Each structure stands twice: as C-alpha cells, then as structure tokens.
Short mmCIF file of C-alpha atoms in Angstrom, two decimals:
data_model
loop_
_atom_site.label_atom_id
_atom_site.label_comp_id
_atom_site.label_asym_id
_atom_site.label_seq_id
_atom_site.Cartn_x
_atom_site.Cartn_y
_atom_site.Cartn_z
CA UNK A 252 36.70 -58.71 74.32
CA UNK A 253 39.26 -59.18 72.58
CA UNK A 254 40.11 -58.34 68.52
CA UNK A 255 39.93 -62.00 67.75
CA UNK A 256 36.04 -62.03 69.09
CA UNK A 257 35.27 -58.79 68.03
CA UNK A 258 36.35 -59.41 63.64
CA UNK A 259 34.81 -62.78 64.87
CA UNK A 260 31.33 -60.79 65.50
CA UNK A 261 31.41 -58.64 63.25
CA UNK A 262 32.41 -61.35 60.05
CA UNK A 263 29.61 -63.24 61.74
CA UNK A 264 26.90 -59.74 61.30
CA UNK A 265 28.34 -59.83 57.52
CA UNK A 266 27.47 -62.71 57.10
CA UNK A 267 24.05 -62.39 57.78
CA UNK A 268 24.25 -58.79 56.46
CA UNK A 269 24.92 -59.71 52.63
CA UNK A 270 22.27 -63.50 53.00
CA UNK A 271 19.91 -60.41 53.64
CA UNK A 272 20.99 -58.35 50.55
CA UNK A 273 21.31 -61.19 48.42
CA UNK A 274 17.53 -62.13 49.03
CA UNK A 275 15.73 -59.00 48.69
CA UNK A 276 18.06 -57.11 46.45
CA UNK A 277 17.50 -60.19 43.82
CA UNK A 278 14.13 -60.72 45.92
CA UNK A 279 15.67 -64.83 45.68
CA UNK A 280 15.98 -67.21 47.74
CA UNK A 281 17.63 -69.54 45.02
CA UNK A 282 20.54 -71.69 46.73
CA UNK A 283 19.46 -71.06 50.16
CA UNK A 284 18.08 -73.62 52.36
CA UNK A 285 15.57 -72.36 54.82
CA UNK A 286 16.49 -75.25 56.51
CA UNK A 287 19.76 -74.36 58.40
CA UNK A 288 17.48 -70.73 58.86
CA UNK A 289 15.47 -72.52 60.27
CA UNK A 290 18.18 -74.05 63.28
CA UNK A 291 20.16 -70.74 63.54
CA UNK A 292 16.70 -69.20 64.84
CA UNK A 293 16.74 -72.21 67.31
CA UNK A 294 20.11 -72.08 67.43
CA UNK A 295 19.62 -68.16 68.64
CA UNK A 296 16.30 -68.66 70.38
CA UNK A 297 18.24 -71.11 72.71
CA UNK A 298 21.16 -68.94 73.39
CA UNK A 299 19.87 -65.66 74.39
CA UNK A 300 16.70 -66.88 76.34
CA UNK A 301 19.39 -65.09 79.27
CA UNK A 302 18.30 -61.74 77.34
CA UNK A 303 16.23 -60.66 80.62
CA UNK A 304 17.65 -62.46 83.26
CA UNK A 305 21.44 -61.53 82.57
CA UNK A 306 22.99 -58.44 81.63
CA UNK A 307 27.15 -58.46 80.39
CA UNK A 308 26.50 -54.58 78.26
CA UNK A 309 24.65 -52.67 75.06
CA UNK A 310 26.96 -53.92 72.94
CA UNK A 311 25.91 -58.16 73.76
CA UNK A 312 22.83 -57.02 74.20
CA UNK A 313 22.22 -55.07 70.85
CA UNK A 314 24.23 -58.01 68.74
CA UNK A 315 21.81 -61.01 70.27
CA UNK A 316 18.73 -58.82 69.62
CA UNK A 317 19.87 -58.41 66.01
CA UNK A 318 20.98 -62.01 65.74
CA UNK A 319 17.71 -62.62 66.79
CA UNK A 320 15.48 -60.83 64.79
CA UNK A 321 18.20 -61.55 61.62
CA UNK A 322 17.65 -65.00 61.26
CA UNK A 323 13.10 -64.78 62.04
CA UNK A 324 13.16 -62.23 58.86
CA UNK A 325 15.53 -64.18 56.81
CA UNK A 326 12.60 -67.07 57.32
CA UNK A 327 9.97 -64.53 56.76
CA UNK A 328 11.88 -64.34 53.17
CA UNK A 329 12.37 -67.61 52.78
CA UNK A 330 8.84 -69.22 53.34
CA UNK A 331 6.57 -66.43 53.59
CA UNK A 332 7.67 -63.22 50.99
CA UNK A 333 9.59 -65.02 48.57
CA UNK A 334 8.63 -68.70 48.82
CA UNK A 335 8.08 -69.05 45.09
CA UNK A 336 11.70 -68.37 44.68
CA UNK A 337 12.25 -71.37 47.63
CA UNK A 338 14.89 -74.75 46.31
CA UNK A 339 12.52 -76.63 48.13
CA UNK A 340 13.48 -80.06 45.98
CA UNK A 341 16.85 -79.07 47.03
CA UNK A 342 16.87 -78.92 50.46
CA UNK A 343 16.22 -82.01 52.07
CA UNK A 344 18.50 -82.51 54.28
CA UNK A 345 16.71 -83.54 57.68
CA UNK A 346 16.48 -81.61 60.49
CA UNK A 347 15.66 -83.67 62.59
CA UNK A 348 18.72 -86.16 62.41
CA UNK A 349 20.62 -83.15 63.93
CA UNK A 350 18.20 -81.66 67.10
CA UNK A 351 17.46 -85.04 68.33
CA UNK A 352 21.48 -86.06 68.37
CA UNK A 353 22.16 -83.01 69.62
CA UNK A 354 19.21 -82.65 72.07
CA UNK A 355 19.97 -85.56 74.03
CA UNK A 356 23.94 -84.62 74.24
CA UNK A 357 23.06 -81.66 75.88
CA UNK A 358 21.12 -83.71 78.38
CA UNK A 359 24.71 -86.32 78.47
CA UNK A 360 27.20 -83.86 77.87
CA UNK A 361 26.74 -80.19 79.91
CA UNK A 362 28.48 -77.88 82.82
CA UNK A 363 24.90 -77.36 85.26
CA UNK A 364 21.56 -79.47 85.17
CA UNK A 365 19.44 -76.72 85.01
CA UNK A 366 17.24 -75.40 82.54
CA UNK A 367 18.82 -71.96 80.48
CA UNK A 368 22.10 -74.38 80.76
CA UNK A 369 21.04 -76.91 79.07
CA UNK A 370 18.89 -75.16 76.68
CA UNK A 371 22.46 -72.57 75.79
CA UNK A 372 24.03 -76.38 75.49
CA UNK A 373 22.23 -77.65 73.12
CA UNK A 374 22.46 -74.12 71.23
CA UNK A 375 26.35 -74.90 71.18
CA UNK A 376 25.74 -78.66 69.95
CA UNK A 377 23.43 -77.66 67.36
CA UNK A 378 24.95 -74.39 65.59
CA UNK A 379 28.33 -77.13 65.08
CA UNK A 380 26.23 -78.46 62.70
CA UNK A 381 22.88 -75.64 61.61
CA UNK A 382 25.10 -75.06 58.32
CA UNK A 383 25.50 -78.78 57.10
CA UNK A 384 21.79 -78.65 55.37
CA UNK A 385 23.10 -75.60 53.40
CA UNK A 386 26.62 -77.15 52.81
CA UNK A 387 24.15 -80.50 51.38
CA UNK A 388 22.21 -78.00 48.96
CA UNK A 389 24.71 -77.13 47.41
CA UNK A 390 26.57 -79.88 46.70
CA UNK A 391 23.42 -81.15 45.63
CA UNK A 392 22.93 -78.70 42.98
CA UNK A 393 26.89 -79.07 42.12
CA UNK A 394 26.99 -75.36 42.39
CA UNK A 395 26.87 -72.10 44.60
CA UNK A 396 25.70 -68.42 43.45
CA UNK A 397 28.84 -66.50 44.81
CA UNK A 398 27.17 -64.54 46.25
CA UNK A 399 25.65 -67.04 48.73
CA UNK A 400 29.90 -68.29 48.65
CA UNK A 401 30.65 -64.90 50.53
CA UNK A 402 28.01 -65.64 53.02
CA UNK A 403 29.42 -69.15 53.07
CA UNK A 404 32.68 -67.64 54.44
CA UNK A 405 31.49 -64.69 56.45
CA UNK A 406 30.03 -66.91 57.96
CA UNK A 407 33.02 -70.00 59.03
CA UNK A 408 35.40 -67.87 59.82
CA UNK A 409 34.08 -66.17 62.49
CA UNK A 410 33.96 -69.10 64.63
CA UNK A 411 37.48 -70.35 63.41
CA UNK A 412 38.20 -66.43 64.78
CA UNK A 413 35.81 -67.60 68.25
CA UNK A 414 38.82 -70.05 68.67
CA UNK A 415 41.56 -68.04 67.85
CA UNK A 416 39.37 -65.98 70.94
CA UNK A 417 39.51 -69.32 73.06
CA UNK A 418 43.15 -69.32 72.59
CA UNK A 419 44.13 -66.70 73.33
CA UNK A 420 41.87 -65.97 76.57
CA UNK A 421 43.56 -69.43 77.65
CA UNK A 422 46.86 -68.22 77.91
CA UNK A 423 46.07 -64.36 78.75
CA UNK A 424 42.85 -64.69 81.18
CA UNK A 425 43.21 -68.63 82.44
CA UNK A 426 39.41 -69.56 80.74
CA UNK A 427 38.53 -71.88 78.90
CA UNK A 428 34.87 -73.35 78.28
CA UNK A 429 35.13 -77.09 76.80
CA UNK A 430 32.78 -77.33 75.49
CA UNK A 431 31.88 -74.07 73.48
CA UNK A 432 35.71 -74.44 72.03
CA UNK A 433 34.86 -78.62 70.38
CA UNK A 434 31.36 -77.51 69.18
CA UNK A 435 33.43 -74.23 67.66
CA UNK A 436 36.47 -76.71 66.16
CA UNK A 437 33.59 -79.25 64.57
CA UNK A 438 32.01 -76.26 63.05
CA UNK A 439 35.52 -75.33 61.84
CA UNK A 440 35.78 -77.86 60.30
CA UNK A 441 32.67 -78.57 58.65
CA UNK A 442 33.58 -75.86 56.63
CA UNK A 443 37.47 -76.73 55.21
CA UNK A 444 36.24 -77.77 51.82
CA UNK A 445 33.42 -74.86 51.39
CA UNK A 446 36.93 -73.04 52.41
CA UNK A 447 39.02 -75.09 50.02
CA UNK A 448 36.89 -74.23 47.37
CA UNK A 449 36.46 -70.49 48.34
CA UNK A 450 39.95 -69.91 48.64
CA UNK A 451 40.74 -71.35 45.16
CA UNK A 452 37.61 -70.86 43.37
CA UNK A 453 35.19 -67.84 43.91
CA UNK A 454 38.65 -65.67 45.02
CA UNK A 455 40.59 -66.37 41.60
CA UNK A 456 37.09 -65.02 39.72
CA UNK A 457 34.98 -68.46 38.82
CA UNK A 458 31.52 -69.81 40.27
CA UNK A 459 31.15 -71.90 43.00
CA UNK A 460 31.10 -75.45 41.34
CA UNK A 461 31.55 -78.71 42.95
CA UNK A 462 32.58 -81.82 41.36
CA UNK A 463 29.05 -83.41 40.82
CA UNK B 49 37.94 -76.59 84.30
CA UNK B 50 38.09 -72.47 84.69
CA UNK B 51 34.12 -72.15 83.47
CA UNK B 52 33.71 -68.94 81.28
CA UNK B 53 31.66 -65.93 83.28
CA UNK B 54 28.19 -66.32 82.56
CA UNK B 55 28.81 -66.95 78.54
CA UNK B 56 30.32 -63.47 78.19
CA UNK B 57 30.32 -64.83 74.84
CA UNK B 58 27.72 -64.41 71.72
#
C-alpha cells in the first residue's frame, strides 16, 4: 500500500458517500445517471468475486464489501425509492454499446484465460467507460448540480491517483499491470473535459454549465 | 511483464 493508492481509495469512498448524501438529503436523484450506477455495480460484482477466495487484508475486504453494497444501494435509491425523480429522458446512453465491446475485449486481451481472470479484466475495461452515461447526461442537460460535480471530481481523481500509484509501484516494487494501467489512463482521460470545467467554474463558485 | 500479485488492488 502507498499514499497514492490510499488517497485514491479515500477519494473513491468520498465520491460514493457524496452521491449517497446528495440523493438521501435532497430525496432526489435528478441529474444522476442510473445507467452509470448499474455499470458500476456490474464492475464491482465482477471484480470482487475473489472476496471469498483470496484474502488480502481487512481493509481490502471491508472496501470491497462497501463498494458492492453501496453500488446496489444507489441503484435501489434511483430505481425504486426515488424513482419519481429519476430523469429517464436524459439518461439515454445505450449501455450495450459499452458492455458488449468490453466483453469481447476481455476475452481477447487478458492475462489468463480463466473465468475469474476474464471477469476481472471485463471489470477493469468496463470501469474505464462506466462514467460515460453520466457524462453524456450532464452534456445533454447542459448543467449539473454543484454536489454532483463534487461527486464526479472525487470519482475522477480516484483513478488519476491510482495512475500515480502504478508509477510508484513500477519504480519501487517492479510490478506493473498494463491492462489496469491502460484502462486507468483511458478512464482518467474521459474526465479531462469535466476536470477543466470543474476547476474553471465550480471552484470559482459558478454553476457547472456546459456550452449546450 | 511481472503481474501484480493476485490483484491486491481495489
């Protein structure tokens, strides 16, 4: 474990807590893409199947359980509890356009052709594009609530910090995993446009609006 | 490439 990975995990945890707080406090999931949350639940479910087979540390297990539980709780809040506030008309990204190519790629490019490893690879590839429905929804509505932009910033920073962690591990531990690194870079690049708007607008107290 | 030990990352 290193400070970059730890701060990445904390940022990830913070993002999830901000999202849950936003939905629970405002009793509304306006502006939140349910499709991205479904994709995240799929990412954690397929990646953390080793929860029962390999024990790394109490921290690792606790975080995995939290990520899985919170992703399903968010889906429950969006599609059941506060479904009247779910903005279905603006959450129209076709998830199959993400899941199918990622599934094929996981079968073609992986480290080991075993079920657990292919599911892990699928999860890594899917996570890199899982935010697209949410970013698409923000661009379609042309704006995002400030709390939602904080959620996206924390979520984007988590994998950006993981990239620093991979550089650190390469130089100090000699380990690297190209699948995780390339997917992580793609994932972070997808946020760049949003990061620019967040820094130039939200941090100056303005509303996050996109040029419609 | 040297693989990360059994995916010890989240």
